[in-house]
Structures are given as structure tokens and as C-alpha cells.
PDB file of C-alpha atoms in Angstrom:
ATOM      1  CA  MET A   1      -0.198   0.014   0.019  1.00  0.00           C
ATOM      2  CA  ALA A   2       1.377   3.184  -1.065  1.00  0.00           C
ATOM      3  CA  ARG A   3       1.482   5.896   1.570  1.00  0.00           C
ATOM      4  CA  ARG A   4       3.391   8.681   2.439  1.00  0.00           C
ATOM      5  CA  ASP A   5       4.160  11.468   5.207  1.00  0.00           C
ATOM      6  CA  VAL A   6       2.806  14.945   4.620  1.00  0.00           C
ATOM      7  CA  GLU A   7       2.214  18.243   6.543  1.00  0.00           C
ATOM      8  CA  PHE A   8       0.484  21.141   5.822  1.00  0.00           C
ATOM      9  CA  ASP A   9      -0.341  24.636   7.637  1.00  0.00           C
ATOM     10  CA  ALA A  10      -3.490  25.178   9.778  1.00  0.00           C
ATOM     11  CA  GLU A  11      -3.440  28.716   9.995  1.00  0.00           C
ATOM     12  CA  GLY A  12       0.216  28.718  11.575  1.00  0.00           C
ATOM     13  CA  VAL A  13       0.095  25.067  13.390  1.00  0.00           C
ATOM     14  CA  THR A  14       1.625  22.171  11.178  1.00  0.00           C
ATOM     15  CA  LEU A  15      -1.054  19.555  11.348  1.00  0.00           C
ATOM     16  CA  ARG A  16       0.809  15.999  10.122  1.00  0.00           C
ATOM     17  CA  GLY A  17      -0.182  12.806   9.117  1.00  0.00           C
ATOM     18  CA  TRP A  18      -0.556  10.119   5.898  1.00  0.00           C
ATOM     19  CA  PHE A  19      -1.207  10.439   2.136  1.00  0.00           C
ATOM     20  CA  TYR A  20      -2.761   7.043   0.710  1.00  0.00           C
ATOM     21  CA  ARG A  21      -2.616   6.920  -2.980  1.00  0.00           C
ATOM     22  CA  ALA A  22      -5.455   5.540  -5.312  1.00  0.00           C
ATOM     23  CA  GLU A  23      -4.714   2.133  -6.261  1.00  0.00           C
ATOM     24  CA  GLY A  24      -5.208   1.579 -10.077  1.00  0.00           C
ATOM     25  CA  VAL A  25      -5.511   5.159 -10.595  1.00  0.00           C
ATOM     26  CA  SER A  26      -2.903   7.082 -13.041  1.00  0.00           C
ATOM     27  CA  GLY A  27      -4.328  10.267 -13.248  1.00  0.00           C
ATOM     28  CA  PRO A  28      -6.014  12.571 -10.489  1.00  0.00           C
ATOM     29  CA  ALA A  29      -8.613  10.459  -8.283  1.00  0.00           C
ATOM     30  CA  PRO A  30     -11.353  11.363  -5.624  1.00  0.00           C
ATOM     31  CA  THR A  31      -9.590  12.179  -2.102  1.00  0.00           C
ATOM     32  CA  ILE A  32     -10.998  11.435   1.460  1.00  0.00           C
ATOM     33  CA  VAL A  33      -9.975  14.002   4.218  1.00  0.00           C
ATOM     34  CA  MET A  34     -10.171  12.072   7.100  1.00  0.00           C
ATOM     35  CA  ALA A  35      -9.317  12.939  10.815  1.00  0.00           C
ATOM     36  CA  HIS A  36      -9.950  10.815  14.298  1.00  0.00           C
ATOM     37  CA  GLY A  37     -12.423  11.362  17.449  1.00  0.00           C
ATOM     38  CA  TYR A  38     -11.876  12.636  20.840  1.00  0.00           C
ATOM     39  CA  SER A  39      -8.092  12.330  21.476  1.00  0.00           C
ATOM     40  CA  ALA A  40      -7.513   9.281  19.145  1.00  0.00           C
ATOM     41  CA  VAL A  41      -4.761   9.537  17.029  1.00  0.00           C
ATOM     42  CA  LYS A  42      -4.566   7.869  13.455  1.00  0.00           C
ATOM     43  CA  GLU A  43      -2.837   5.121  14.334  1.00  0.00           C
ATOM     44  CA  MET A  44      -6.051   4.351  16.253  1.00  0.00           C
ATOM     45  CA  TYR A  45      -7.544   1.837  12.940  1.00  0.00           C
ATOM     46  CA  LEU A  46      -7.301   5.111  10.486  1.00  0.00           C
ATOM     47  CA  ASP A  47      -4.865   3.367   8.749  1.00  0.00           C
ATOM     48  CA  LYS A  48      -6.830   0.095   8.188  1.00  0.00           C
ATOM     49  CA  TYR A  49     -10.035   2.932   6.567  1.00  0.00           C
ATOM     50  CA  ALA A  50      -7.372   4.700   4.583  1.00  0.00           C
ATOM     51  CA  GLU A  51      -6.492   1.263   2.978  1.00  0.00           C
ATOM     52  CA  VAL A  52      -9.542   0.160   2.226  1.00  0.00           C
ATOM     53  CA  PHE A  53     -10.435   3.558   0.583  1.00  0.00           C
ATOM     54  CA  ALA A  54      -7.069   3.085  -1.526  1.00  0.00           C
ATOM     55  CA  ALA A  55      -8.319  -0.064  -2.565  1.00  0.00           C
ATOM     56  CA  HIS A  56     -11.435   0.825  -4.058  1.00  0.00           C
ATOM     57  CA  GLY A  57      -9.723   3.479  -6.026  1.00  0.00           C
ATOM     58  CA  LEU A  58      -9.575   6.877  -3.681  1.00  0.00           C
ATOM     59  CA  ASN A  59      -7.008   8.752  -2.119  1.00  0.00           C
ATOM     60  CA  ALA A  60      -7.011   9.300   1.564  1.00  0.00           C
ATOM     61  CA  LEU A  61      -5.583  12.182   3.445  1.00  0.00           C
ATOM     62  CA  VAL A  62      -5.148  11.231   7.364  1.00  0.00           C
ATOM     63  CA  TYR A  63      -4.075  13.529   9.680  1.00  0.00           C
ATOM     64  CA  ASP A  64      -3.583  14.273  13.512  1.00  0.00           C
ATOM     65  CA  ASN A  65      -5.435  16.900  14.984  1.00  0.00           C
ATOM     66  CA  ARG A  66      -3.973  19.899  16.001  1.00  0.00           C
ATOM     67  CA  ASN A  67      -2.593  19.135  19.851  1.00  0.00           C
ATOM     68  CA  PHE A  68      -2.207  15.656  19.189  1.00  0.00           C
ATOM     69  CA  GLY A  69      -0.241  12.899  18.066  1.00  0.00           C
ATOM     70  CA  ASP A  70       2.626  14.254  15.259  1.00  0.00           C
ATOM     71  CA  SER A  71       0.630  17.619  15.083  1.00  0.00           C
ATOM     72  CA  ASP A  72       1.626  20.614  16.626  1.00  0.00           C
ATOM     73  CA  GLY A  73      -0.646  22.775  18.609  1.00  0.00           C
ATOM     74  CA  THR A  74      -1.340  24.043  22.006  1.00  0.00           C
ATOM     75  CA  PRO A  75      -2.370  23.526  24.747  1.00  0.00           C
ATOM     76  CA  ARG A  76      -1.196  20.174  24.035  1.00  0.00           C
ATOM     77  CA  GLN A  77      -4.244  17.789  24.698  1.00  0.00           C
ATOM     78  CA  GLU A  78      -6.902  20.304  24.313  1.00  0.00           C
ATOM     79  CA  ILE A  79      -9.825  19.247  22.207  1.00  0.00           C
ATOM     80  CA  ASP A  80     -11.500  22.451  20.436  1.00  0.00           C
ATOM     81  CA  PRO A  81     -14.118  21.375  18.230  1.00  0.00           C
ATOM     82  CA  ILE A  82     -14.415  24.312  16.119  1.00  0.00           C
ATOM     83  CA  ALA A  83     -10.898  24.500  15.683  1.00  0.00           C
ATOM     84  CA  GLN A  84     -11.165  20.784  14.308  1.00  0.00           C
ATOM     85  CA  VAL A  85     -13.417  21.787  12.189  1.00  0.00           C
ATOM     86  CA  ARG A  86     -11.389  24.585  10.360  1.00  0.00           C
ATOM     87  CA  ASP A  87      -8.941  22.137  10.380  1.00  0.00           C
ATOM     88  CA  TYR A  88     -11.044  19.527   8.130  1.00  0.00           C
ATOM     89  CA  ARG A  89     -11.109  22.933   5.699  1.00  0.00           C
ATOM     90  CA  HIS A  90      -7.500  23.249   5.752  1.00  0.00           C
ATOM     91  CA  ALA A  91      -6.957  19.835   5.063  1.00  0.00           C
ATOM     92  CA  ILE A  92      -9.625  19.923   2.413  1.00  0.00           C
ATOM     93  CA  THR A  93      -7.376  23.289   1.211  1.00  0.00           C
ATOM     94  CA  TYR A  94      -4.328  21.384   1.254  1.00  0.00           C
ATOM     95  CA  ALA A  95      -5.232  17.719  -0.520  1.00  0.00           C
ATOM     96  CA  THR A  96      -6.834  20.205  -3.270  1.00  0.00           C
ATOM     97  CA  THR A  97      -3.149  21.329  -4.425  1.00  0.00           C
ATOM     98  CA  LEU A  98      -2.029  17.894  -4.615  1.00  0.00           C
ATOM     99  CA  GLU A  99      -1.485  16.357  -8.584  1.00  0.00           C
ATOM    100  CA  GLU A 100      -3.205  13.326  -7.335  1.00  0.00           C
ATOM    101  CA  THR A 101      -6.315  14.849  -6.214  1.00  0.00           C
ATOM    102  CA  ALA A 102      -9.378  15.886  -8.738  1.00  0.00           C
ATOM    103  CA  ALA A 103      -9.980  18.729  -6.507  1.00  0.00           C
ATOM    104  CA  ASP A 104     -13.959  18.887  -7.676  1.00  0.00           C
ATOM    105  CA  ARG A 105     -14.119  15.417  -6.067  1.00  0.00           C
ATOM    106  CA  ILE A 106     -13.449  15.534  -2.317  1.00  0.00           C
ATOM    107  CA  GLY A 107     -15.104  13.562   0.012  1.00  0.00           C
ATOM    108  CA  ILE A 108     -15.121  13.565   3.959  1.00  0.00           C
ATOM    109  CA  TRP A 109     -15.350  10.816   6.392  1.00  0.00           C
ATOM    110  CA  GLY A 110     -15.206  11.264  10.268  1.00  0.00           C
ATOM    111  CA  SER A 111     -15.514   9.058  13.412  1.00  0.00           C
ATOM    112  CA  SER A 112     -16.952   9.661  16.634  1.00  0.00           C
ATOM    113  CA  TYR A 113     -16.087  13.240  17.844  1.00  0.00           C
ATOM    114  CA  SER A 114     -14.966  13.795  13.807  1.00  0.00           C
ATOM    115  CA  GLY A 115     -18.621  11.894  12.771  1.00  0.00           C
ATOM    116  CA  GLY A 116     -19.697  15.112  14.535  1.00  0.00           C
ATOM    117  CA  HIS A 117     -17.196  17.451  12.762  1.00  0.00           C
ATOM    118  CA  VAL A 118     -18.031  16.168   9.081  1.00  0.00           C
ATOM    119  CA  LEU A 119     -21.800  17.242   9.875  1.00  0.00           C
ATOM    120  CA  VAL A 120     -20.557  20.377  10.178  1.00  0.00           C
ATOM    121  CA  VAL A 121     -18.232  20.586   7.676  1.00  0.00           C
ATOM    122  CA  GLY A 122     -20.395  19.029   4.698  1.00  0.00           C
ATOM    123  CA  ALA A 123     -22.975  21.717   5.824  1.00  0.00           C
ATOM    124  CA  ILE A 124     -20.829  24.752   5.261  1.00  0.00           C
ATOM    125  CA  ASP A 125     -18.046  23.693   3.075  1.00  0.00           C
ATOM    126  CA  ARG A 126     -19.834  23.283  -0.546  1.00  0.00           C
ATOM    127  CA  ARG A 127     -15.789  21.827  -2.228  1.00  0.00           C
ATOM    128  CA  VAL A 128     -17.316  18.356  -0.270  1.00  0.00           C
ATOM    129  CA  LYS A 129     -19.184  16.166  -2.539  1.00  0.00           C
ATOM    130  CA  ALA A 130     -20.106  13.283  -0.118  1.00  0.00           C
ATOM    131  CA  VAL A 131     -20.025  13.135   3.505  1.00  0.00           C
ATOM    132  CA  VAL A 132     -19.701   9.971   5.905  1.00  0.00           C
ATOM    133  CA  SER A 133     -20.335  10.040   9.490  1.00  0.00           C
ATOM    134  CA  GLN A 134     -19.997   6.909  11.614  1.00  0.00           C
ATOM    135  CA  VAL A 135     -20.816   6.601  15.147  1.00  0.00           C
ATOM    136  CA  PRO A 136     -21.253  10.023  15.296  1.00  0.00           C
ATOM    137  CA  LEU A 137     -21.517  12.658  18.215  1.00  0.00           C
ATOM    138  CA  VAL A 138     -24.582  14.722  17.174  1.00  0.00           C
ATOM    139  CA  SER A 139     -25.266  16.932  20.305  1.00  0.00           C
ATOM    140  CA  GLY A 140     -22.449  17.261  23.309  1.00  0.00           C
ATOM    141  CA  TYR A 141     -25.510  18.792  25.176  1.00  0.00           C
ATOM    142  CA  GLN A 142     -27.312  15.529  25.312  1.00  0.00           C
ATOM    143  CA  ASN A 143     -24.838  13.450  25.152  1.00  0.00           C
ATOM    144  CA  LEU A 144     -23.129  15.037  28.599  1.00  0.00           C
ATOM    145  CA  ARG A 145     -26.635  14.552  30.008  1.00  0.00           C
ATOM    146  CA  ALA A 146     -27.127  10.879  28.561  1.00  0.00           C
ATOM    147  CA  LEU A 147     -23.527   9.896  29.898  1.00  0.00           C
ATOM    148  CA  VAL A 148     -23.204  12.113  33.676  1.00  0.00           C
ATOM    149  CA  ARG A 149     -25.967  11.685  36.357  1.00  0.00           C
ATOM    150  CA  ALA A 150     -28.402  15.049  36.598  1.00  0.00           C
ATOM    151  CA  ASP A 151     -26.791  15.658  40.247  1.00  0.00           C
ATOM    152  CA  PHE A 152     -23.097  15.659  39.102  1.00  0.00           C
ATOM    153  CA  LEU A 153     -23.631  18.031  36.527  1.00  0.00           C
ATOM    154  CA  ASP A 154     -23.597  21.347  38.544  1.00  0.00           C
ATOM    155  CA  GLY A 155     -20.269  19.738  40.077  1.00  0.00           C
ATOM    156  CA  PHE A 156     -18.810  19.760  36.373  1.00  0.00           C
ATOM    157  CA  ARG A 157     -19.955  23.569  36.168  1.00  0.00           C
ATOM    158  CA  GLN A 158     -18.234  24.747  38.913  1.00  0.00           C
ATOM    159  CA  GLN A 159     -15.105  22.953  37.716  1.00  0.00           C
ATOM    160  CA  PHE A 160     -15.095  24.588  34.219  1.00  0.00           C
ATOM    161  CA  ASP A 161     -15.219  28.091  36.072  1.00  0.00           C
ATOM    162  CA  GLN A 162     -12.542  26.843  38.680  1.00  0.00           C
ATOM    163  CA  ASP A 163     -10.282  26.235  35.743  1.00  0.00           C
ATOM    164  CA  ARG A 164     -11.219  29.172  33.526  1.00  0.00           C
ATOM    165  CA  MET A 165     -10.164  31.333  36.529  1.00  0.00           C
ATOM    166  CA  ALA A 166      -7.260  29.487  37.082  1.00  0.00           C
ATOM    167  CA  ARG A 167      -5.976  29.952  33.173  1.00  0.00           C
ATOM    168  CA  PHE A 168      -7.072  33.804  33.429  1.00  0.00           C
ATOM    169  CA  ARG A 169      -4.004  34.402  35.996  1.00  0.00           C
ATOM    170  CA  GLY A 170      -1.781  32.319  33.995  1.00  0.00           C
ATOM    171  CA  ASP A 171      -2.272  28.789  35.772  1.00  0.00           C
ATOM    172  CA  PRO A 172      -1.773  25.563  33.618  1.00  0.00           C
ATOM    173  CA  PRO A 173      -4.897  24.186  32.102  1.00  0.00           C
ATOM    174  CA  ALA A 174      -6.897  21.547  34.530  1.00  0.00           C
ATOM    175  CA  MET A 175      -6.542  17.847  33.123  1.00  0.00           C
ATOM    176  CA  VAL A 176      -8.896  15.143  33.268  1.00  0.00           C
ATOM    177  CA  PRO A 177      -8.589  11.342  31.988  1.00  0.00           C
ATOM    178  CA  VAL A 178     -10.322  10.544  28.915  1.00  0.00           C
ATOM    179  CA  VAL A 179     -11.087   7.322  30.261  1.00  0.00           C
ATOM    180  CA  ALA A 180     -11.177   5.484  33.898  1.00  0.00           C
ATOM    181  CA  GLU A 181     -11.192   1.843  34.532  1.00  0.00           C
ATOM    182  CA  ASP A 182     -13.796   2.653  36.948  1.00  0.00           C
ATOM    183  CA  PRO A 183     -17.036   4.434  35.099  1.00  0.00           C
ATOM    184  CA  LEU A 184     -17.872   6.076  38.293  1.00  0.00           C
ATOM    185  CA  ALA A 185     -14.466   7.788  38.124  1.00  0.00           C
ATOM    186  CA  PRO A 186     -13.855  11.265  36.697  1.00  0.00           C
ATOM    187  CA  SER A 187     -13.209  10.687  33.061  1.00  0.00           C
ATOM    188  CA  ALA A 188     -14.297  12.201  29.789  1.00  0.00           C
ATOM    189  CA  LEU A 189     -15.253   9.141  28.272  1.00  0.00           C
ATOM    190  CA  PRO A 190     -17.668   7.502  31.208  1.00  0.00           C
ATOM    191  CA  THR A 191     -17.983   3.951  29.781  1.00  0.00           C
ATOM    192  CA  ALA A 192     -16.601   0.568  30.118  1.00  0.00           C
ATOM    193  CA  ASP A 193     -15.755  -0.010  26.367  1.00  0.00           C
ATOM    194  CA  SER A 194     -14.456   3.555  26.555  1.00  0.00           C
ATOM    195  CA  TRP A 195     -11.566   2.272  28.851  1.00  0.00           C
ATOM    196  CA  LYS A 196     -11.173  -1.237  27.322  1.00  0.00           C
ATOM    197  CA  TRP A 197     -10.935   0.188  23.684  1.00  0.00           C
ATOM    198  CA  PHE A 198      -8.603   3.065  24.223  1.00  0.00           C
ATOM    199  CA  THR A 199      -6.475   1.614  26.949  1.00  0.00           C
ATOM    200  CA  GLU A 200      -6.307  -2.063  24.459  1.00  0.00           C
ATOM    201  CA  THR A 201      -5.634   0.027  21.517  1.00  0.00           C
ATOM    202  CA  ALA A 202      -3.191   2.071  23.059  1.00  0.00           C
ATOM    203  CA  LYS A 203      -0.926  -0.836  24.202  1.00  0.00           C
ATOM    204  CA  LEU A 204      -1.364  -2.642  20.160  1.00  0.00           C
ATOM    205  CA  ARG A 205      -0.672  -0.163  18.164  1.00  0.00           C
ATOM    206  CA  ALA A 206      -0.699   3.617  19.194  1.00  0.00           C
ATOM    207  CA  PRO A 207       2.108   3.970  21.937  1.00  0.00           C
ATOM    208  CA  ASN A 208       1.691   8.297  21.398  1.00  0.00           C
ATOM    209  CA  TRP A 209      -1.816   8.176  22.668  1.00  0.00           C
ATOM    210  CA  LYS A 210      -2.089   9.641  26.028  1.00  0.00           C
ATOM    211  CA  ASN A 211      -5.126   9.386  28.783  1.00  0.00           C
ATOM    212  CA  GLU A 212      -5.414  12.850  29.394  1.00  0.00           C
ATOM    213  CA  VAL A 213      -7.664  15.947  27.936  1.00  0.00           C
ATOM    214  CA  THR A 214      -7.744  19.288  28.979  1.00  0.00           C
ATOM    215  CA  LEU A 215     -10.806  20.011  31.164  1.00  0.00           C
ATOM    216  CA  ARG A 216     -12.030  22.709  28.787  1.00  0.00           C
ATOM    217  CA  SER A 217     -12.064  19.826  26.708  1.00  0.00           C
ATOM    218  CA  VAL A 218     -15.198  18.415  28.120  1.00  0.00           C
ATOM    219  CA  GLU A 219     -16.822  22.063  28.630  1.00  0.00           C
ATOM    220  CA  MET A 220     -16.410  22.498  24.865  1.00  0.00           C
ATOM    221  CA  LEU A 221     -17.903  19.389  24.357  1.00  0.00           C
ATOM    222  CA  ALA A 222     -20.941  19.882  25.960  1.00  0.00           C
ATOM    223  CA  GLU A 223     -21.636  23.385  24.096  1.00  0.00           C
ATOM    224  CA  TYR A 224     -20.960  21.382  20.817  1.00  0.00           C
ATOM    225  CA  ASN A 225     -23.814  20.873  18.905  1.00  0.00           C
ATOM    226  CA  PRO A 226     -23.194  19.224  15.113  1.00  0.00           C
ATOM    227  CA  VAL A 227     -27.145  18.472  14.796  1.00  0.00           C
ATOM    228  CA  ASP A 228     -27.825  21.990  14.399  1.00  0.00           C
ATOM    229  CA  TYR A 229     -26.012  21.810  10.967  1.00  0.00           C
ATOM    230  CA  ILE A 230     -27.619  18.423   9.253  1.00  0.00           C
ATOM    231  CA  ALA A 231     -30.492  19.876   7.307  1.00  0.00           C
ATOM    232  CA  GLN A 232     -28.031  22.016   5.872  1.00  0.00           C
ATOM    233  CA  ILE A 233     -26.009  19.150   4.213  1.00  0.00           C
ATOM    234  CA  SER A 234     -28.299  18.776   1.621  1.00  0.00           C
ATOM    235  CA  PRO A 235     -27.514  18.371  -1.506  1.00  0.00           C
ATOM    236  CA  THR A 236     -24.334  16.651  -0.913  1.00  0.00           C
ATOM    237  CA  PRO A 237     -25.094  13.098  -0.360  1.00  0.00           C
ATOM    238  CA  LEU A 238     -24.871  12.078   3.390  1.00  0.00           C
ATOM    239  CA  LEU A 239     -24.200   8.513   4.612  1.00  0.00           C
ATOM    240  CA  ILE A 240     -24.997   8.033   8.693  1.00  0.00           C
ATOM    241  CA  MET A 241     -23.635   4.965  10.581  1.00  0.00           C
ATOM    242  CA  PRO A 242     -24.735   4.837  14.065  1.00  0.00           C
ATOM    243  CA  ALA A 243     -23.874   1.376  16.067  1.00  0.00           C
ATOM    244  CA  ARG A 244     -26.733  -0.460  16.982  1.00  0.00           C
ATOM    245  CA  ASN A 245     -26.066  -0.765  20.651  1.00  0.00           C
ATOM    246  CA  ASP A 246     -23.716   2.535  21.419  1.00  0.00           C
ATOM    247  CA  VAL A 247     -23.877   3.635  24.345  1.00  0.00           C
ATOM    248  CA  LEU A 248     -21.106   6.269  24.284  1.00  0.00           C
ATOM    249  CA  THR A 249     -22.852   8.090  21.201  1.00  0.00           C
ATOM    250  CA  PRO A 250     -26.139   7.008  22.012  1.00  0.00           C
ATOM    251  CA  THR A 251     -27.848   5.058  18.888  1.00  0.00           C
ATOM    252  CA  HIS A 252     -31.119   7.204  19.275  1.00  0.00           C
ATOM    253  CA  LEU A 253     -29.815  10.594  19.017  1.00  0.00           C
ATOM    254  CA  ALA A 254     -27.703   9.537  15.833  1.00  0.00           C
ATOM    255  CA  ILE A 255     -31.196   8.021  14.116  1.00  0.00           C
ATOM    256  CA  GLU A 256     -33.179  11.286  14.915  1.00  0.00           C
ATOM    257  CA  ALA A 257     -30.311  13.651  13.466  1.00  0.00           C
ATOM    258  CA  TYR A 258     -30.845  11.334  10.425  1.00  0.00           C
ATOM    259  CA  GLU A 259     -34.294  12.291  10.555  1.00  0.00           C
ATOM    260  CA  ARG A 260     -33.566  15.932  10.276  1.00  0.00           C
ATOM    261  CA  ALA A 261     -31.262  15.628   7.501  1.00  0.00           C
ATOM    262  CA  ARG A 262     -32.612  16.349   4.173  1.00  0.00           C
ATOM    263  CA  GLU A 263     -31.957  13.813   1.045  1.00  0.00           C
ATOM    264  CA  PRO A 264     -29.683  12.484  -0.393  1.00  0.00           C
ATOM    265  CA  LYS A 265     -29.364  10.615   2.499  1.00  0.00           C
ATOM    266  CA  LYS A 266     -28.400   6.900   3.701  1.00  0.00           C
ATOM    267  CA  LEU A 267     -28.699   5.220   7.122  1.00  0.00           C
ATOM    268  CA  VAL A 268     -26.643   1.789   8.324  1.00  0.00           C
ATOM    269  CA  ILE A 269     -26.928   0.526  11.299  1.00  0.00           C
ATOM    270  CA  LEU A 270     -23.461  -1.070  12.267  1.00  0.00           C
ATOM    271  CA  PRO A 271     -23.645  -4.162  14.347  1.00  0.00           C
ATOM    272  CA  GLY A 272     -22.349  -4.321  17.870  1.00  0.00           C
ATOM    273  CA  GLY A 273     -21.492  -1.134  20.280  1.00  0.00           C
ATOM    274  CA  HIS A 274     -19.468   2.076  19.588  1.00  0.00           C
ATOM    275  CA  PHE A 275     -15.885   0.487  19.616  1.00  0.00           C
ATOM    276  CA  ASP A 276     -16.775  -2.497  17.337  1.00  0.00           C
ATOM    277  CA  ALA A 277     -16.902  -0.391  13.909  1.00  0.00           C
ATOM    278  CA  TYR A 278     -12.813  -0.190  14.381  1.00  0.00           C
ATOM    279  CA  VAL A 279     -12.731  -3.723  14.825  1.00  0.00           C
ATOM    280  CA  ASN A 280     -14.718  -6.819  15.175  1.00  0.00           C
ATOM    281  CA  GLY A 281     -17.635  -4.448  12.710  1.00  0.00           C
ATOM    282  CA  PHE A 282     -14.738  -3.332  10.732  1.00  0.00           C
ATOM    283  CA  GLU A 283     -15.728  -4.757   7.518  1.00  0.00           C
ATOM    284  CA  ALA A 284     -19.188  -3.231   8.284  1.00  0.00           C
ATOM    285  CA  SER A 285     -18.113  -0.167   8.554  1.00  0.00           C
ATOM    286  CA  SER A 286     -15.525   0.142   6.657  1.00  0.00           C
ATOM    287  CA  LYS A 287     -17.473  -1.223   3.099  1.00  0.00           C
ATOM    288  CA  PRO A 288     -20.390   1.155   2.891  1.00  0.00           C
ATOM    289  CA  ALA A 289     -18.182   4.116   3.499  1.00  0.00           C
ATOM    290  CA  ALA A 290     -16.197   3.173   0.343  1.00  0.00           C
ATOM    291  CA  GLU A 291     -19.179   2.241  -1.611  1.00  0.00           C
ATOM    292  CA  TRP A 292     -20.635   5.453  -0.866  1.00  0.00           C
ATOM    293  CA  PHE A 293     -17.669   7.450  -2.014  1.00  0.00           C
ATOM    294  CA  VAL A 294     -17.527   5.662  -5.042  1.00  0.00           C
ATOM    295  CA  THR A 295     -20.787   6.079  -5.944  1.00  0.00           C
ATOM    296  CA  HIS A 296     -20.847   9.602  -5.492  1.00  0.00           C
ATOM    297  CA  LEU A 297     -17.477  10.619  -6.064  1.00  0.00           C
ATOM    298  CA  ALA A 298     -16.991   9.020  -9.472  1.00  0.00           C
ATOM    299  CA  GLY A 299     -15.613  10.666 -11.982  1.00  0.00           C
TER     300      GLY A 299
END
């Protein structure tokens, strides 16, 4: 599989990743722009999706989000969803400068948190000609309330306010674990399957993943609602793939979001839970995505 390291500028921050050349294509080909979800780095199976896309005659541009992995940016381990949305657009611009890219055939793929990002980008950037959103975070407001007990929410707000004041004074950002073995312990993603997938995947293939994010990352998640954009994606074709038993980004929220989208659109329910899409259900998630892009980006 032909892959090369790449880097590009995102308003003064260098983002780094990989470019996969479409197989069996001699001239410019469609290019799929891809980034990972909440705190994850590209080594956490994005290479596998890119390989499938390349095998289907699609280029793939994979990069680490700012502040994570091989990309630059500070504060380290801070997840700003609006900045990540802008970075998708910077990545699209970079992709169109490559001789391998057919600039009028750009697709975007996202999963989990970035599954929400592609809903926003698909709505506001008309260079995008096809969107795939896998196990997406569609509403941070609703998602937080699905994962956190109501009597804990005020405590979170107090921590957010204290962190804001501390940062104003020049103190370093407060940090929280991404995952914890005890789902009731403080963490950004408080589910048992989150702990299992992140820790096992880090050991297996992503030793540069760190189990921490800034506390403000959680605050910004709570304020982020990609579903507000979903009706504006049309007429760009949209494929949404929730998991049947998703407890991290609840299945019913993604299906409700799909109902608010306009045509052309398609819903594919993936087997298992949120993280099965990357491993046990990889073929079930990668094949429909590749077929969607081929159908809508073919020259």
C-alpha cells in the first residue's frame, strides 16, 4: 500500500499525517479527508480505513488533530471542536493542491467526535461532494446528559468555572483522564467500553496516545451541537452509520439526527457498540463507506 508522510499548515499550526494513493488510478482521483475522534490519534485504525478507500480507487488524507499525536499545537491534549472543524477545511485545501487529487471530488469521513465534525463541514463547505459520519457525536448537550448523572452536572460547571479563572491567572490547564477503569470515576468518556478500547488499542498500535485531555475540552464538548447543521448538508450526499448498541454516542440520538437530514441520505446501522466499528465490525463499517464514496465521487 503506497503511503507517504505529509504535513500542512493550518493557520500557523503544522498538522501531520499520511497520504494514501488510490490504487489502480493513473491520473487525479477522488480524495477522502479523514481525522479521528475524541483524543484518538491516527494510528488507532485510521490506516485501515484509508487502505480500504485506496483499494477502491480513492486517495485518502489522514492527519492527527491539532494538539494531538504528530501534529503541533498548544495547549497539548486540548480538544477544540470549532478549531478541528476549521482544520478539516485546511486539510481539504491542502488535498486540492496535490497532483493526485481531483479537486472537484472531495469526500470527508469522520468517526465519533469527528463524525460530528463532518456534519458541520459538509453543511458549510461546498467543496465537499460526499459525507460519511460513523458512530457520530451529534449533540454534546444531550450526550453529556446521557452519560453524566444529573446531580453531578453542577459539580462539572463549578470545575469549568474554576479552571477558567485559573487559566485567566496564567495557571496551566486542569487535566482529566479520557477514560477510567471505574466508569463512576472522573473521566471525559465514562463508559466501560471506552476504557477497554482506548487502553487496549494504545498498547497494541498507538503508544503515543495519552490518557488525558484538558478540562476545557469537556466543557467545549458540552457546548457543541453538530445536529444544528445537519439539514444544511443537502444536496451533498450523506451517509450516517450509528452502532446498534452505542452507549457512548447513543444510537437514538444519531437516528434522530438522521431524520432531520434532507435527501440524498442513507442510514446504515452497524453491529455492536461504539468501538466495534473499528475492530470486530470493521468490514461492516468500512465497506459501506467506500461504496458511498465511489458512488458519489466517481468521475
